[in-house]
Amino acid sequence: MTGSVVSPVLVGRDDEIAVLRAAYERSRAGGPSTVLVGGEAGIGKSRLVATAMAELPGDPLVLSGGCLELGSEGAPYVPFVAVLRDLVRRLGRDRVAALLPPGGAALGDLLPGLGPAPARYGQARLLEEMLTLLARAAEARPVVVLVEDLHWADASSRELFAYLARNLTGAAVLLVGTVRTGELAARHPNWRTLAELGRSGAVSRIALGPLEHRHVTALLAAVDGRPPDPARSVRVHRRSGGNPLFVEALSTVGETPPGDLRTLLLARVTDLPDPAREALEAMAVAGAELDDDLVRAVAGGPAPELGDALADLTARELVVARESGYAIRHDLIREAVYDALPPPRRRRMHARYAAALAGRADPAASATALAQHWTAAGEFQRALPAAWHAAGRACRQNAYDEQLHLLELVLEHWPKVPEPAEVIGAGRTVVLEGAATAAFNAGRSAAGVAYGTAALDEVDPAVEPERAARLLGLRGRLQSRIDGGGRDDLRRAVALAPPGASEELRARLLSALAFVEFMALDLDDCRGHAAQALDVADRLGDDALRAPALLVLGALHGTDGDLDQAAGAFAEARRAADTAGDAHTFLTTFQWESSLLCDAGLYEEAVGLARTGQSAAERLGQARSRGSMLASARGISLLHLGRWDEALRVVDEALALAPPPLYAAYLRLIAADIAHRRGQAELGGTLLRQITEFAVHTVGAAEAKSWLALLRLARALDEDAPDAADHIVGEHLATAPDAWPPQETARLAVLGARAQRARRAAAPRNRRVQAETADRLADLARMLGSVRTTTPVIDAFRLTFRALTGNGEMPAWDEAAAAWRDLGNRHETAVVLAEAAAVALASNNRPGARSRLREARAIAADLGAAPLRARIDDLAARGRLSAAEGGTSGHAFGLTPRELDVLRLLAAGRTNQQIAAELFISANTVATHVTRILTKLGAASRTQAAAKARESGLLDGPP
């Protein structure tokens, strides 16, 4: 079989080509333009893109690179290395180097010809250099960057692709990625990144489906050079499922093709001469493009025979010849050939390929591939040092996910190699510590704790105190990210690194301990440790040490109520962190300052700062970690502003990235709070169960746990369960009255006061309840008085508490409502206005009650706060503010609306005093109504009146 089996034309894809062309024109106009082309294997993704690119106007510079299945977890930036090579091949090394920063480019680590790279650089620099390089190249002519097989992208390439997609606005660059659907599990990080990109309005998605029957007919005609037999085209369409690759394969077989479609693809290989088959197998084993020398080294055989073999493979359209080498035409063919290799032969060919790579001029550049191929060959003695050196290279490139994978490979092979420490020049403890550090940098906290613990098990603190301190500090910081814990580890670490030890290590440990202590609200110790860390950092003149210390001190200034000093400290921490390349601290300054502004009631400013921080997190590749906490900070301020739909969008987008458990808990708390305020009981209950499950297994996270308790308390009050609400208050007062953040403590005091009012109203004559509520209110007052922080929000809580516990003076209520109104917290404003209206009704101030309820109802309706609106309407109905007083109800027996209200409560077993309190009338008035009810119903007693009312249906329907 030597005839063509590849259609010379693309059929059935006119609409998809139009999408690509439109995206290209947008990019030429300076608009953001990224296209993701998805579809099953063989559906024609690459063919579609190649056809579209060949027809684009303006002579675009098309640069391409592909992700590799083999080694996808360990080799950083694989497709972008190919893009860089492509660019250098087109423009020349000197011209490309001229587009890069003078004095060394981080991209020199990807392509040594562009070096030398700086001795140290942050991940952001490499991302920004690639962005700048493409944008500057596009100044001369449009650029198209094609990244094939994004489903196999390594973590660094995934982040770089997403970074370019978000930031290429203004440059005439079209970014295109192809994705094989069905390859990724739902929780795979590549899937999450692609899903996130797909939600962006700047990204176009093309989903390639199977060809219709008419298109299969056209494809067969193009391959055969003549119209196909109609019956045959029907059979091929049915058998291929409309997949173009399988249509082409079926076009060459008879009426009884082999079993499955993979076998069908292999049928094209079975009649190959030995040299051609061996060359094809060599390319399948490599999983990458090979030049003539590498094909010869792996496949063997004399040069003339190899040349003939490659020509034969190209003629059969199994292999494509490119400027830099040869590659199998389609991954499905490569996979079929590879899977068909007998395991011993496969291992031998992997060993040949690894040996050929090792003999190249720069084997270090192929260290990851060496590690993977020596492993596949079963040559662990050689795989171990290759993986170790590749891990070091990945670390230098800030490719921490890949570094961690390679170190895990080292640890996996460790017991398989004699004297492994001599082979790599480092002991197992060093590898474990490196893995824990890489996990910290990659955001893989649970794995980091496991590796840190394993390393600590091999260290004697009495012999190596500094190493033990370093490992304890690392494990403490990792644990802090998981659940807010880690204090014990960090305290032990500081004790092992006393003054006089390594000052840099001590400063880092002090800052980390202060950070965790602040999160745990241990503010006195936190202040001392942060000050010590800053003193050491200033003495050393090290911005990397100053930034985290200043971060904590800024937060402490905010807790003290000094917003100006806090803002100054945060700004200086941000500058120092940016200079030092400390992305974690840099982004945390946005998060903490936004939270501080929110606590101060400056909600709009907090939203803006958190949004800026989120953009920075995306730019720095930390959308999942720091970005999710910034989303939480932004969502909380939006919650207080009453912009609930916007807050939920922020939460949903952040949760879609599968953030760490602690961060996800904060996001779900926002959603649960909004669900509670909207009366979505089922959704709120589900979210509360998820958060409770997290809290039960978490040591720290005081702020999240306090919010959870407050939600449970508010829910109990809404469900008319004041005793359950009081139980929650009592639990906190008995166990941890000083353990909550100031704002949560103030909110607890207010909710606790509401619980006591509800308990008193339910039992107005019960002396025991009256005494208990008085004692509880005194405890709450003392707790609120112990809050040293003063902010406008806490002041509003104090005013609300005073109104709730006072003697019913309207000025106190109005002052509390005004405080919330001034802050822009609409829900709290409406709640306090409704409570004030109830007080006004109790004193027969009907006009005052009506005006306050009118404002409260308008807010509740606008927010969609159904429970609050229902309470307001019920209050208006009970106070007869929404209907004319007097008159008859139209019911039998001639009961007035007010008498019907009294009858309902009488039938519910209420006393005259309780009915009077609920309807805002006097007990004497209730007695008069009861007498009239008994007369109209012809009843001799309250019990008989209730029974007659039920029999007559008087109690049916809404009150």
XYZ file of C-alpha atoms in Angstrom, residues 293-558:
266
model
C 20.873 10.992 13.799
C 18.463 10.086 16.588
C 16.352 7.886 14.328
C 19.528 6.043 13.268
C 20.724 5.687 16.880
C 17.463 4.166 18.060
C 16.425 2.159 15.008
C 19.908 1.153 13.831
C 20.796 0.250 10.275
C 23.018 1.897 7.640
C 22.336 5.449 6.483
C 21.188 4.592 2.910
C 18.634 2.098 4.185
C 17.415 4.579 6.796
C 16.993 7.271 4.173
C 14.925 4.929 2.038
C 12.889 3.878 5.074
C 12.041 7.480 6.016
C 11.130 8.256 2.422
C 8.839 5.220 2.372
C 7.143 6.232 5.651
C 6.641 9.748 4.350
C 5.189 8.473 1.069
C 2.790 6.248 2.977
C 1.780 9.342 4.989
C 2.566 7.612 8.277
C 5.310 10.142 9.024
C 5.587 13.851 8.293
C 8.918 15.490 7.497
C 9.496 18.871 9.142
C 12.359 21.342 9.096
C 13.838 19.942 12.300
C 13.113 16.251 11.873
C 10.483 13.545 11.522
C 7.348 12.769 13.517
C 4.558 10.196 13.286
C 1.621 11.800 11.539
C -0.954 11.181 14.267
C -0.814 10.294 17.957
C -3.307 7.452 17.515
C -0.913 5.807 15.033
C 2.002 6.404 17.441
C 0.047 4.911 20.343
C -0.988 1.896 18.296
C 2.606 1.230 17.204
C 3.977 1.712 20.728
C 1.365 -0.542 22.362
C 2.070 -3.264 19.811
C 5.781 -3.424 20.701
C 6.748 -6.481 22.775
C 7.873 -5.257 26.235
C 11.501 -6.488 25.933
C 11.914 -4.730 22.577
C 10.229 -1.597 23.946
C 12.693 -1.504 26.881
C 15.698 -1.970 24.558
C 14.568 0.903 22.347
C 13.978 3.187 25.335
C 17.542 2.390 26.443
C 18.914 3.165 22.966
C 17.066 6.479 22.867
C 18.279 7.447 26.352
C 21.859 6.553 25.428
C 21.596 8.642 22.258
C 20.276 11.623 24.244
C 23.026 11.235 26.825
C 25.618 11.419 24.047
C 24.386 14.789 22.835
C 26.296 18.028 23.437
C 23.958 19.265 26.169
C 22.564 16.204 27.971
C 21.474 18.436 30.882
C 18.846 19.994 28.616
C 17.401 16.491 28.109
C 17.670 15.408 31.744
C 13.940 14.911 32.183
C 13.651 12.850 29.002
C 16.674 10.819 30.135
C 15.024 10.097 33.479
C 11.786 9.015 31.818
C 13.413 6.814 29.156
C 15.945 5.186 31.499
C 13.001 4.424 33.798
C 10.988 2.926 30.919
C 14.078 0.878 30.049
C 14.304 -0.416 33.622
C 17.779 1.166 33.993
C 17.200 2.695 37.428
C 20.912 3.171 38.143
C 20.936 5.658 35.266
C 17.417 7.010 35.773
C 18.154 8.109 39.351
C 20.889 10.724 38.638
C 19.032 11.921 35.526
C 15.885 12.563 37.560
C 17.924 14.272 40.304
C 19.635 16.646 37.862
C 16.342 17.293 36.048
C 14.735 18.191 39.382
C 17.456 20.751 40.013
C 16.910 22.267 36.589
C 13.146 22.402 37.140
C 13.683 24.155 40.471
C 15.863 26.769 38.812
C 13.053 27.374 36.280
C 10.497 27.721 39.123
C 8.722 24.650 37.702
C 7.840 23.266 41.113
C 5.164 20.741 40.081
C 7.648 19.149 37.706
C 10.421 19.311 40.323
C 8.186 17.501 42.809
C 7.319 14.800 40.268
C 11.005 14.209 39.505
C 11.957 14.054 43.189
C 9.147 11.562 43.725
C 10.721 9.550 40.895
C 14.063 9.659 42.755
C 12.402 8.449 45.974
C 10.560 5.703 44.089
C 13.785 4.391 42.527
C 15.862 4.880 45.699
C 15.535 1.313 47.033
C 16.165 -0.158 43.565
C 19.704 1.257 43.288
C 22.793 0.178 45.266
C 24.320 3.106 47.203
C 21.876 5.677 45.810
C 23.344 8.525 47.883
C 26.687 8.061 46.102
C 24.969 7.914 42.709
C 23.346 11.360 43.077
C 25.729 12.901 45.612
C 23.047 13.536 48.257
C 21.356 11.571 51.017
C 17.702 10.587 51.215
C 16.984 13.276 53.823
C 18.103 15.935 51.352
C 15.762 14.510 48.715
C 12.850 14.423 51.180
C 13.478 18.015 52.235
C 13.666 19.029 48.570
C 10.352 17.272 47.911
C 8.696 19.016 50.882
C 10.007 22.396 49.675
C 8.845 21.738 46.107
C 5.421 20.729 47.433
C 5.237 23.985 49.404
C 6.086 26.005 46.302
C 3.665 23.999 44.149
C 0.757 24.389 46.579
C 0.687 20.638 47.360
C 0.511 21.074 51.117
C -0.608 17.591 52.176
C 2.199 15.956 50.183
C 4.633 18.497 51.650
C 3.642 17.599 55.214
C 4.177 13.904 54.442
C 7.646 14.470 52.977
C 8.607 16.908 55.742
C 7.574 14.371 58.394
C 9.577 11.633 56.668
C 12.637 13.903 56.602
C 12.236 14.832 60.275
C 12.138 11.134 61.165
C 15.704 10.889 59.818
C 17.097 13.955 61.646
C 18.383 14.151 65.232
C 17.718 17.721 66.497
C 20.552 17.402 69.004
C 23.042 16.692 66.206
C 21.583 18.892 63.433
C 19.504 21.601 65.154
C 19.401 23.985 62.190
C 18.267 21.302 59.746
C 15.606 20.171 62.218
C 14.523 23.790 62.687
C 14.303 24.306 58.931
C 12.197 21.164 58.474
C 9.918 21.967 61.408
C 9.423 25.478 60.049
C 8.586 24.120 56.617
C 6.115 21.569 57.981
C 4.511 24.219 60.187
C 3.978 26.556 57.225
C 2.539 23.698 55.169
C 0.163 22.730 57.980
C -0.904 26.351 58.306
C -2.033 26.314 54.688
C -4.095 23.190 55.256
C -6.008 24.158 58.383
C -4.443 27.225 59.999
C -2.365 25.090 62.398
C 1.399 24.605 62.574
C 2.136 26.741 65.663
C 3.718 23.931 67.656
C 6.135 23.047 64.850
C 7.128 26.687 64.352
C 7.663 27.304 68.072
C 9.929 24.265 68.265
C 11.749 25.492 65.163
C 12.396 28.946 66.681
C 13.656 27.313 69.872
C 16.133 25.257 67.816
C 17.420 28.405 66.045
C 18.210 30.782 68.928
C 19.981 34.161 68.562
C 23.485 33.492 67.313
C 22.375 30.733 64.956
C 21.748 31.392 61.272
C 20.163 34.846 61.330
C 18.463 34.366 57.971
C 16.878 31.095 59.090
C 15.815 32.623 62.411
C 14.198 35.618 60.685
C 12.249 33.354 58.349
C 11.040 31.188 61.221
C 10.033 34.202 63.336
C 8.031 35.685 60.452
C 6.336 32.359 59.747
C 5.475 31.920 63.436
C 4.117 35.481 63.635
C 2.000 34.794 60.534
C 0.424 31.688 62.078
C -0.026 33.405 65.447
C -1.875 36.266 63.783
C -4.198 33.805 62.059
C -4.793 32.168 65.458
C -5.386 35.614 67.079
C -2.446 35.155 69.436
C -1.650 38.838 68.947
C 0.749 39.581 71.819
C 3.238 36.846 70.899
C 2.673 37.646 67.232
C 3.706 41.270 67.758
C 6.946 40.330 69.475
C 7.973 37.733 66.911
C 7.209 39.985 63.933
C 9.240 42.821 65.466
C 12.198 40.474 66.069
C 12.006 39.219 62.473
C 11.971 42.766 61.085
C 14.922 43.739 63.270
C 17.020 40.885 61.838
C 15.855 41.635 58.272
C 16.747 45.329 58.586
C 20.157 44.419 60.004
C 20.803 42.105 57.050
C 19.227 44.503 54.535
C 17.262 41.623 53.021
C 13.921 42.440 51.348
C 13.029 38.753 51.192
C 13.091 38.695 55.014
C 11.523 42.135 55.487
C 8.413 41.448 53.396
C 6.730 38.754 55.569
C 7.566 40.604 58.801
C 6.080 43.844 57.453
C 3.013 41.932 56.285
C 2.241 40.774 59.826
C 3.012 44.165 61.368
C 0.653 45.811 58.869
C -2.114 43.434 59.933
C -1.404 44.215 63.606
C -1.647 47.965 62.943
C -5.023 47.311 61.350
